[in-house]
JSON list of C-alpha atoms in Angstrom, two decimals:
[
{"chain": "A", "resi": 145, "resn": "MET", "atom": "CA", "xyz": [16.05, 17.21, -5.55]},
{"chain": "A", "resi": 146, "resn": "ASN", "atom": "CA", "xyz": [13.15, 14.72, -5.49]},
{"chain": "A", "resi": 147, "resn": "CYS", "atom": "CA", "xyz": [9.96, 16.66, -4.74]},
{"chain": "A", "resi": 148, "resn": "THR", "atom": "CA", "xyz": [7.57, 13.80, -4.74]},
{"chain": "A", "resi": 149, "resn": "PHE", "atom": "CA", "xyz": [6.08, 11.79, -1.87]},
{"chain": "A", "resi": 150, "resn": "GLU", "atom": "CA", "xyz": [4.09, 8.62, -2.48]},
{"chain": "A", "resi": 151, "resn": "THR", "atom": "CA", "xyz": [3.09, 5.67, -0.42]},
{"chain": "A", "resi": 152, "resn": "LEU", "atom": "CA", "xyz": [0.28, 3.14, -0.08]},
{"chain": "A", "resi": 153, "resn": "ILE", "atom": "CA", "xyz": [-1.72, 3.47, 3.08]},
{"chain": "A", "resi": 154, "resn": "ASN", "atom": "CA", "xyz": [-3.27, 0.65, 5.08]},
{"chain": "A", "resi": 155, "resn": "PRO", "atom": "CA", "xyz": [-6.85, 1.79, 5.51]},
{"chain": "A", "resi": 156, "resn": "GLU", "atom": "CA", "xyz": [-7.43, -0.74, 8.36]},
{"chain": "A", "resi": 157, "resn": "TRP", "atom": "CA", "xyz": [-10.58, -1.96, 6.60]},
{"chain": "A", "resi": 158, "resn": "ASN", "atom": "CA", "xyz": [-11.43, -3.84, 3.42]},
{"chain": "A", "resi": 159, "resn": "VAL", "atom": "CA", "xyz": [-11.07, -1.87, 0.16]},
{"chain": "A", "resi": 160, "resn": "PRO", "atom": "CA", "xyz": [-14.52, -1.74, -1.56]},
{"chain": "A", "resi": 161, "resn": "ARG", "atom": "CA", "xyz": [-14.73, -3.77, -4.78]},
{"chain": "A", "resi": 162, "resn": "TYR", "atom": "CA", "xyz": [-15.61, -0.65, -6.92]},
{"chain": "A", "resi": 163, "resn": "ALA", "atom": "CA", "xyz": [-12.48, 1.13, -5.68]},
{"chain": "A", "resi": 164, "resn": "ALA", "atom": "CA", "xyz": [-10.25, -1.87, -6.29]},
{"chain": "A", "resi": 165, "resn": "GLU", "atom": "CA", "xyz": [-11.63, -2.28, -9.79]},
{"chain": "A", "resi": 166, "resn": "ALA", "atom": "CA", "xyz": [-10.86, 1.45, -10.56]},
{"chain": "A", "resi": 167, "resn": "ASN", "atom": "CA", "xyz": [-7.37, 1.72, -9.02]},
{"chain": "A", "resi": 168, "resn": "LYS", "atom": "CA", "xyz": [-6.22, -1.91, -8.72]},
{"chain": "A", "resi": 169, "resn": "ILE", "atom": "CA", "xyz": [-5.46, -1.38, -5.04]},
{"chain": "A", "resi": 170, "resn": "THR", "atom": "CA", "xyz": [-6.90, -4.38, -3.25]},
{"chain": "A", "resi": 171, "resn": "THR", "atom": "CA", "xyz": [-7.39, -5.29, 0.35]},
{"chain": "A", "resi": 172, "resn": "GLU", "atom": "CA", "xyz": [-4.64, -7.90, 0.01]},
{"chain": "A", "resi": 173, "resn": "LEU", "atom": "CA", "xyz": [-2.22, -5.24, -1.29]},
{"chain": "A", "resi": 174, "resn": "VAL", "atom": "CA", "xyz": [-2.70, -2.66, 1.50]},
{"chain": "A", "resi": 175, "resn": "CYS", "atom": "CA", "xyz": [-4.05, -4.44, 4.56]},
{"chain": "A", "resi": 176, "resn": "ARG", "atom": "CA", "xyz": [-0.76, -5.84, 5.62]},
{"chain": "A", "resi": 177, "resn": "PRO", "atom": "CA", "xyz": [1.45, -5.10, 8.59]},
{"chain": "A", "resi": 178, "resn": "ASP", "atom": "CA", "xyz": [4.27, -3.77, 6.41]},
{"chain": "A", "resi": 179, "resn": "VAL", "atom": "CA", "xyz": [2.01, -1.06, 4.91]},
{"chain": "A", "resi": 180, "resn": "PRO", "atom": "CA", "xyz": [1.85, 2.04, 7.03]},
{"chain": "A", "resi": 181, "resn": "ARG", "atom": "CA", "xyz": [-1.40, 3.42, 8.42]},
{"chain": "A", "resi": 182, "resn": "PHE", "atom": "CA", "xyz": [-2.30, 7.08, 7.88]},
{"chain": "A", "resi": 183, "resn": "SER", "atom": "CA", "xyz": [-1.40, 7.81, 11.53]},
{"chain": "A", "resi": 184, "resn": "ASP", "atom": "CA", "xyz": [2.11, 6.51, 10.73]},
{"chain": "A", "resi": 185, "resn": "VAL", "atom": "CA", "xyz": [2.51, 8.63, 7.63]},
{"chain": "A", "resi": 186, "resn": "LEU", "atom": "CA", "xyz": [0.86, 11.84, 8.91]},
{"chain": "A", "resi": 187, "resn": "PRO", "atom": "CA", "xyz": [3.92, 13.24, 10.74]},
{"chain": "A", "resi": 188, "resn": "ILE", "atom": "CA", "xyz": [6.11, 12.43, 7.73]},
{"chain": "A", "resi": 189, "resn": "LEU", "atom": "CA", "xyz": [3.65, 14.10, 5.39]},
{"chain": "A", "resi": 190, "resn": "LEU", "atom": "CA", "xyz": [3.38, 17.21, 7.54]},
{"chain": "A", "resi": 191, "resn": "ALA", "atom": "CA", "xyz": [7.10, 17.53, 7.84]},
{"chain": "A", "resi": 192, "resn": "TYR", "atom": "CA", "xyz": [7.56, 16.96, 4.09]},
{"chain": "A", "resi": 193, "resn": "VAL", "atom": "CA", "xyz": [5.05, 19.62, 3.14]},
{"chain": "A", "resi": 194, "resn": "GLN", "atom": "CA", "xyz": [6.36, 22.08, 5.67]},
{"chain": "A", "resi": 195, "resn": "SER", "atom": "CA", "xyz": [9.91, 21.64, 4.42]},
{"chain": "A", "resi": 196, "resn": "ARG", "atom": "CA", "xyz": [8.77, 22.77, 0.99]},
{"chain": "A", "resi": 197, "resn": "GLN", "atom": "CA", "xyz": [6.38, 25.49, 2.02]},
{"chain": "A", "resi": 198, "resn": "ALA", "atom": "CA", "xyz": [7.36, 29.09, 1.51]},
{"chain": "A", "resi": 199, "resn": "PRO", "atom": "CA", "xyz": [7.21, 31.06, 4.77]},
{"chain": "A", "resi": 200, "resn": "GLY", "atom": "CA", "xyz": [3.90, 32.79, 5.25]},
{"chain": "A", "resi": 201, "resn": "LYS", "atom": "CA", "xyz": [2.41, 31.28, 2.07]},
{"chain": "A", "resi": 202, "resn": "PRO", "atom": "CA", "xyz": [-0.47, 28.76, 1.82]},
{"chain": "A", "resi": 203, "resn": "VAL", "atom": "CA", "xyz": [-0.05, 25.17, 0.53]},
{"chain": "A", "resi": 204, "resn": "LEU", "atom": "CA", "xyz": [-2.05, 24.65, -2.59]},
{"chain": "A", "resi": 205, "resn": "TRP", "atom": "CA", "xyz": [-3.24, 21.11, -3.26]},
{"chain": "A", "resi": 206, "resn": "VAL", "atom": "CA", "xyz": [-4.78, 20.24, -6.57]},
{"chain": "A", "resi": 207, "resn": "ALA", "atom": "CA", "xyz": [-6.66, 17.05, -7.30]},
{"chain": "A", "resi": 208, "resn": "HIS", "atom": "CA", "xyz": [-9.15, 15.93, -9.94]},
{"chain": "A", "resi": 209, "resn": "ASN", "atom": "CA", "xyz": [-12.54, 15.29, -8.26]},
{"chain": "A", "resi": 210, "resn": "ALA", "atom": "CA", "xyz": [-11.13, 16.65, -5.00]},
{"chain": "A", "resi": 211, "resn": "LYS", "atom": "CA", "xyz": [-14.52, 17.82, -3.77]},
{"chain": "A", "resi": 212, "resn": "GLN", "atom": "CA", "xyz": [-16.11, 14.39, -3.95]},
{"chain": "A", "resi": 213, "resn": "PHE", "atom": "CA", "xyz": [-13.13, 12.13, -3.16]},
{"chain": "A", "resi": 214, "resn": "ASP", "atom": "CA", "xyz": [-9.84, 13.52, -2.00]},
{"chain": "A", "resi": 215, "resn": "VAL", "atom": "CA", "xyz": [-10.97, 16.23, 0.45]},
{"chain": "A", "resi": 216, "resn": "PRO", "atom": "CA", "xyz": [-13.47, 14.11, 2.29]},
{"chain": "A", "resi": 217, "resn": "PHE", "atom": "CA", "xyz": [-10.96, 11.33, 2.49]},
{"chain": "A", "resi": 218, "resn": "VAL", "atom": "CA", "xyz": [-8.23, 13.57, 3.83]},
{"chain": "A", "resi": 219, "resn": "ILE", "atom": "CA", "xyz": [-10.52, 15.18, 6.42]},
{"chain": "A", "resi": 220, "resn": "GLN", "atom": "CA", "xyz": [-11.74, 11.71, 7.58]},
{"chain": "A", "resi": 221, "resn": "GLU", "atom": "CA", "xyz": [-8.17, 10.46, 7.96]},
{"chain": "A", "resi": 222, "resn": "PHE", "atom": "CA", "xyz": [-7.00, 13.59, 9.86]},
{"chain": "A", "resi": 223, "resn": "GLU", "atom": "CA", "xyz": [-10.02, 13.22, 12.17]},
{"chain": "A", "resi": 224, "resn": "ARG", "atom": "CA", "xyz": [-9.23, 9.52, 12.80]},
{"chain": "A", "resi": 225, "resn": "CYS", "atom": "CA", "xyz": [-5.86, 10.74, 13.97]},
{"chain": "A", "resi": 226, "resn": "SER", "atom": "CA", "xyz": [-7.44, 13.45, 16.18]},
{"chain": "A", "resi": 227, "resn": "ALA", "atom": "CA", "xyz": [-5.71, 16.00, 14.04]},
{"chain": "A", "resi": 228, "resn": "GLN", "atom": "CA", "xyz": [-6.89, 19.02, 12.02]},
{"chain": "A", "resi": 229, "resn": "VAL", "atom": "CA", "xyz": [-5.93, 19.80, 8.43]},
{"chain": "A", "resi": 230, "resn": "PRO", "atom": "CA", "xyz": [-3.61, 22.77, 8.67]},
{"chain": "A", "resi": 231, "resn": "ALA", "atom": "CA", "xyz": [-5.55, 26.02, 8.17]},
{"chain": "A", "resi": 232, "resn": "ASP", "atom": "CA", "xyz": [-3.15, 27.26, 5.46]},
{"chain": "A", "resi": 233, "resn": "TRP", "atom": "CA", "xyz": [-3.76, 24.19, 3.23]},
{"chain": "A", "resi": 234, "resn": "LEU", "atom": "CA", "xyz": [-5.93, 25.10, 0.30]},
{"chain": "A", "resi": 235, "resn": "PHE", "atom": "CA", "xyz": [-7.49, 22.81, -2.28]},
{"chain": "A", "resi": 236, "resn": "VAL", "atom": "CA", "xyz": [-8.44, 23.25, -5.90]},
{"chain": "A", "resi": 237, "resn": "ASP", "atom": "CA", "xyz": [-10.65, 20.71, -7.68]},
{"chain": "A", "resi": 238, "resn": "SER", "atom": "CA", "xyz": [-9.38, 20.57, -11.25]},
{"chain": "A", "resi": 239, "resn": "LEU", "atom": "CA", "xyz": [-12.64, 18.82, -12.28]},
{"chain": "A", "resi": 240, "resn": "CYS", "atom": "CA", "xyz": [-14.56, 21.95, -11.27]},
{"chain": "A", "resi": 241, "resn": "LEU", "atom": "CA", "xyz": [-12.15, 24.03, -13.34]},
{"chain": "A", "resi": 242, "resn": "ALA", "atom": "CA", "xyz": [-12.55, 21.68, -16.29]},
{"chain": "A", "resi": 243, "resn": "ARG", "atom": "CA", "xyz": [-16.34, 21.98, -16.01]},
{"chain": "A", "resi": 244, "resn": "LYS", "atom": "CA", "xyz": [-16.03, 25.74, -16.17]},
{"chain": "A", "resi": 245, "resn": "LEU", "atom": "CA", "xyz": [-13.79, 25.49, -19.22]},
{"chain": "A", "resi": 246, "resn": "LYS", "atom": "CA", "xyz": [-16.13, 23.07, -20.98]},
{"chain": "A", "resi": 247, "resn": "LYS", "atom": "CA", "xyz": [-18.90, 25.70, -20.91]},
{"chain": "A", "resi": 248, "resn": "SER", "atom": "CA", "xyz": [-16.79, 27.93, -23.20]},
{"chain": "A", "resi": 249, "resn": "ASP", "atom": "CA", "xyz": [-14.89, 25.20, -25.14]},
{"chain": "A", "resi": 250, "resn": "GLY", "atom": "CA", "xyz": [-17.28, 22.94, -27.05]},
{"chain": "A", "resi": 251, "resn": "ASN", "atom": "CA", "xyz": [-14.35, 20.75, -28.17]},
{"chain": "A", "resi": 252, "resn": "ILE", "atom": "CA", "xyz": [-13.90, 19.25, -24.69]},
{"chain": "A", "resi": 253, "resn": "GLY", "atom": "CA", "xyz": [-15.77, 16.00, -24.24]},
{"chain": "A", "resi": 254, "resn": "LEU", "atom": "CA", "xyz": [-15.50, 13.83, -21.17]},
{"chain": "A", "resi": 255, "resn": "LEU", "atom": "CA", "xyz": [-13.84, 15.44, -18.12]},
{"chain": "A", "resi": 256, "resn": "ASN", "atom": "CA", "xyz": [-11.95, 12.53, -16.62]},
{"chain": "A", "resi": 257, "resn": "LEU", "atom": "CA", "xyz": [-8.12, 12.81, -16.56]},
{"chain": "A", "resi": 258, "resn": "LYS", "atom": "CA", "xyz": [-7.68, 10.25, -19.33]},
{"chain": "A", "resi": 259, "resn": "ALA", "atom": "CA", "xyz": [-10.07, 12.08, -21.67]},
{"chain": "A", "resi": 260, "resn": "LEU", "atom": "CA", "xyz": [-8.58, 15.48, -20.82]},
{"chain": "A", "resi": 261, "resn": "GLY", "atom": "CA", "xyz": [-5.12, 14.06, -21.43]},
{"chain": "A", "resi": 262, "resn": "GLU", "atom": "CA", "xyz": [-6.26, 12.86, -24.83]},
{"chain": "A", "resi": 263, "resn": "HIS", "atom": "CA", "xyz": [-7.84, 16.23, -25.60]},
{"chain": "A", "resi": 264, "resn": "TYR", "atom": "CA", "xyz": [-4.67, 18.08, -24.71]},
{"chain": "A", "resi": 265, "resn": "GLY", "atom": "CA", "xyz": [-2.20, 15.53, -26.22]},
{"chain": "A", "resi": 266, "resn": "VAL", "atom": "CA", "xyz": [-0.87, 14.59, -22.83]},
{"chain": "A", "resi": 267, "resn": "SER", "atom": "CA", "xyz": [0.31, 11.03, -22.54]},
{"chain": "A", "resi": 268, "resn": "SER", "atom": "CA", "xyz": [-0.12, 9.24, -19.21]},
{"chain": "A", "resi": 269, "resn": "GLU", "atom": "CA", "xyz": [2.46, 6.84, -17.95]},
{"chain": "A", "resi": 270, "resn": "GLY", "atom": "CA", "xyz": [1.30, 4.13, -15.57]},
{"chain": "A", "resi": 271, "resn": "PRO", "atom": "CA", "xyz": [-2.13, 3.07, -14.53]},
{"chain": "A", "resi": 272, "resn": "SER", "atom": "CA", "xyz": [-4.89, 5.61, -14.10]},
{"chain": "A", "resi": 273, "resn": "HIS", "atom": "CA", "xyz": [-6.39, 6.14, -10.67]},
{"chain": "A", "resi": 274, "resn": "ARG", "atom": "CA", "xyz": [-3.01, 5.67, -9.04]},
{"chain": "A", "resi": 275, "resn": "ALA", "atom": "CA", "xyz": [-1.46, 8.62, -7.21]},
{"chain": "A", "resi": 276, "resn": "MET", "atom": "CA", "xyz": [1.75, 9.32, -9.10]},
{"chain": "A", "resi": 277, "resn": "PRO", "atom": "CA", "xyz": [0.50, 8.74, -12.68]},
{"chain": "A", "resi": 278, "resn": "ASP", "atom": "CA", "xyz": [-2.54, 10.89, -11.96]},
{"chain": "A", "resi": 279, "resn": "VAL", "atom": "CA", "xyz": [-0.34, 13.62, -10.44]},
{"chain": "A", "resi": 280, "resn": "GLN", "atom": "CA", "xyz": [1.99, 13.58, -13.41]},
{"chain": "A", "resi": 281, "resn": "ALA", "atom": "CA", "xyz": [-0.95, 13.78, -15.84]},
{"chain": "A", "resi": 282, "resn": "LEU", "atom": "CA", "xyz": [-2.54, 16.59, -13.86]},
{"chain": "A", "resi": 283, "resn": "CYS", "atom": "CA", "xyz": [0.76, 18.51, -13.87]},
{"chain": "A", "resi": 284, "resn": "ASP", "atom": "CA", "xyz": [0.58, 18.61, -17.67]},
{"chain": "A", "resi": 285, "resn": "ILE", "atom": "CA", "xyz": [-3.19, 19.14, -17.91]},
{"chain": "A", "resi": 286, "resn": "LEU", "atom": "CA", "xyz": [-3.72, 21.87, -15.24]},
{"chain": "A", "resi": 287, "resn": "PRO", "atom": "CA", "xyz": [-1.68, 24.55, -17.00]},
{"chain": "A", "resi": 288, "resn": "LYS", "atom": "CA", "xyz": [-3.72, 23.96, -20.17]},
{"chain": "A", "resi": 289, "resn": "ILE", "atom": "CA", "xyz": [-6.99, 24.32, -18.23]},
{"chain": "A", "resi": 290, "resn": "THR", "atom": "CA", "xyz": [-5.87, 27.47, -16.41]},
{"chain": "A", "resi": 291, "resn": "LEU", "atom": "CA", "xyz": [-4.66, 28.93, -19.73]},
{"chain": "A", "resi": 292, "resn": "GLY", "atom": "CA", "xyz": [-8.07, 28.21, -21.26]},
{"chain": "A", "resi": 293, "resn": "LEU", "atom": "CA", "xyz": [-9.72, 29.89, -18.32]},
{"chain": "A", "resi": 294, "resn": "LYS", "atom": "CA", "xyz": [-7.19, 32.75, -18.43]},
{"chain": "A", "resi": 295, "resn": "LEU", "atom": "CA", "xyz": [-6.46, 32.04, -14.76]},
{"chain": "A", "resi": 296, "resn": "THR", "atom": "CA", "xyz": [-3.31, 33.59, -13.28]},
{"chain": "A", "resi": 297, "resn": "CYS", "atom": "CA", "xyz": [-1.60, 32.06, -10.21]},
{"chain": "A", "resi": 298, "resn": "ASP", "atom": "CA", "xyz": [-3.58, 34.54, -8.05]},
{"chain": "A", "resi": 299, "resn": "GLY", "atom": "CA", "xyz": [-6.74, 33.54, -9.96]},
{"chain": "A", "resi": 300, "resn": "LEU", "atom": "CA", "xyz": [-6.01, 29.86, -9.24]},
{"chain": "A", "resi": 301, "resn": "ILE", "atom": "CA", "xyz": [-5.54, 30.60, -5.55]},
{"chain": "A", "resi": 302, "resn": "GLY", "atom": "CA", "xyz": [-8.85, 32.49, -5.73]},
{"chain": "A", "resi": 303, "resn": "GLU", "atom": "CA", "xyz": [-10.50, 29.25, -6.87]},
{"chain": "A", "resi": 304, "resn": "ALA", "atom": "CA", "xyz": [-9.07, 27.42, -3.91]},
{"chain": "A", "resi": 305, "resn": "ARG", "atom": "CA", "xyz": [-10.97, 26.58, -0.78]},
{"chain": "A", "resi": 306, "resn": "LYS", "atom": "CA", "xyz": [-9.93, 25.49, 2.67]},
{"chain": "A", "resi": 307, "resn": "PHE", "atom": "CA", "xyz": [-10.41, 21.82, 3.34]},
{"chain": "A", "resi": 308, "resn": "TYR", "atom": "CA", "xyz": [-13.33, 22.39, 5.68]},
{"chain": "A", "resi": 309, "resn": "ASP", "atom": "CA", "xyz": [-15.07, 24.70, 3.21]},
{"chain": "A", "resi": 310, "resn": "PHE", "atom": "CA", "xyz": [-15.25, 21.74, 0.79]},
{"chain": "A", "resi": 311, "resn": "ARG", "atom": "CA", "xyz": [-16.98, 19.75, 3.48]},
{"chain": "A", "resi": 312, "resn": "LYS", "atom": "CA", "xyz": [-19.68, 22.42, 3.86]},
{"chain": "A", "resi": 313, "resn": "VAL", "atom": "CA", "xyz": [-20.19, 22.59, 0.06]},
{"chain": "A", "resi": 314, "resn": "SER", "atom": "CA", "xyz": [-20.29, 18.83, -0.50]},
{"chain": "A", "resi": 315, "resn": "ARG", "atom": "CA", "xyz": [-22.97, 18.41, 2.17]},
{"chain": "A", "resi": 316, "resn": "MET", "atom": "CA", "xyz": [-25.39, 20.80, 0.52]}
]
């Protein structure tokens, strides 16, 4: 069974130059009528996640630099759709975990995904700063970080925050 979901999103505004330089996603690539808007994808995303969610269990999202990028972006897009992020969606920022690990492991240098991949011997396929290659790299890197921190699954969930908790923290 394919357990991945990936799509470009039409942001309905111009992609900033710095973002296009980092991820190679340009205004010309996404601001087209054939590229769905977030409001088009949201019901599909919600149904997809719900179809894979264990009854009564939270959904755990993990992203590198989630606190500064992914979570604010997701909240903004949900709000643009007059929707709320489901209360049982939790988020872990793997960059925060890597920072904790770096304090005890002096061999870790830079904390971006590429550098962590090199540190752990994880090869990345595809361009960095694109969803699926970053997800695949993080799937290989996260277990190594959690092992270094001696984090169990329950411990990882203990590191998680609700989406709106990230918003409160990032505004401080």
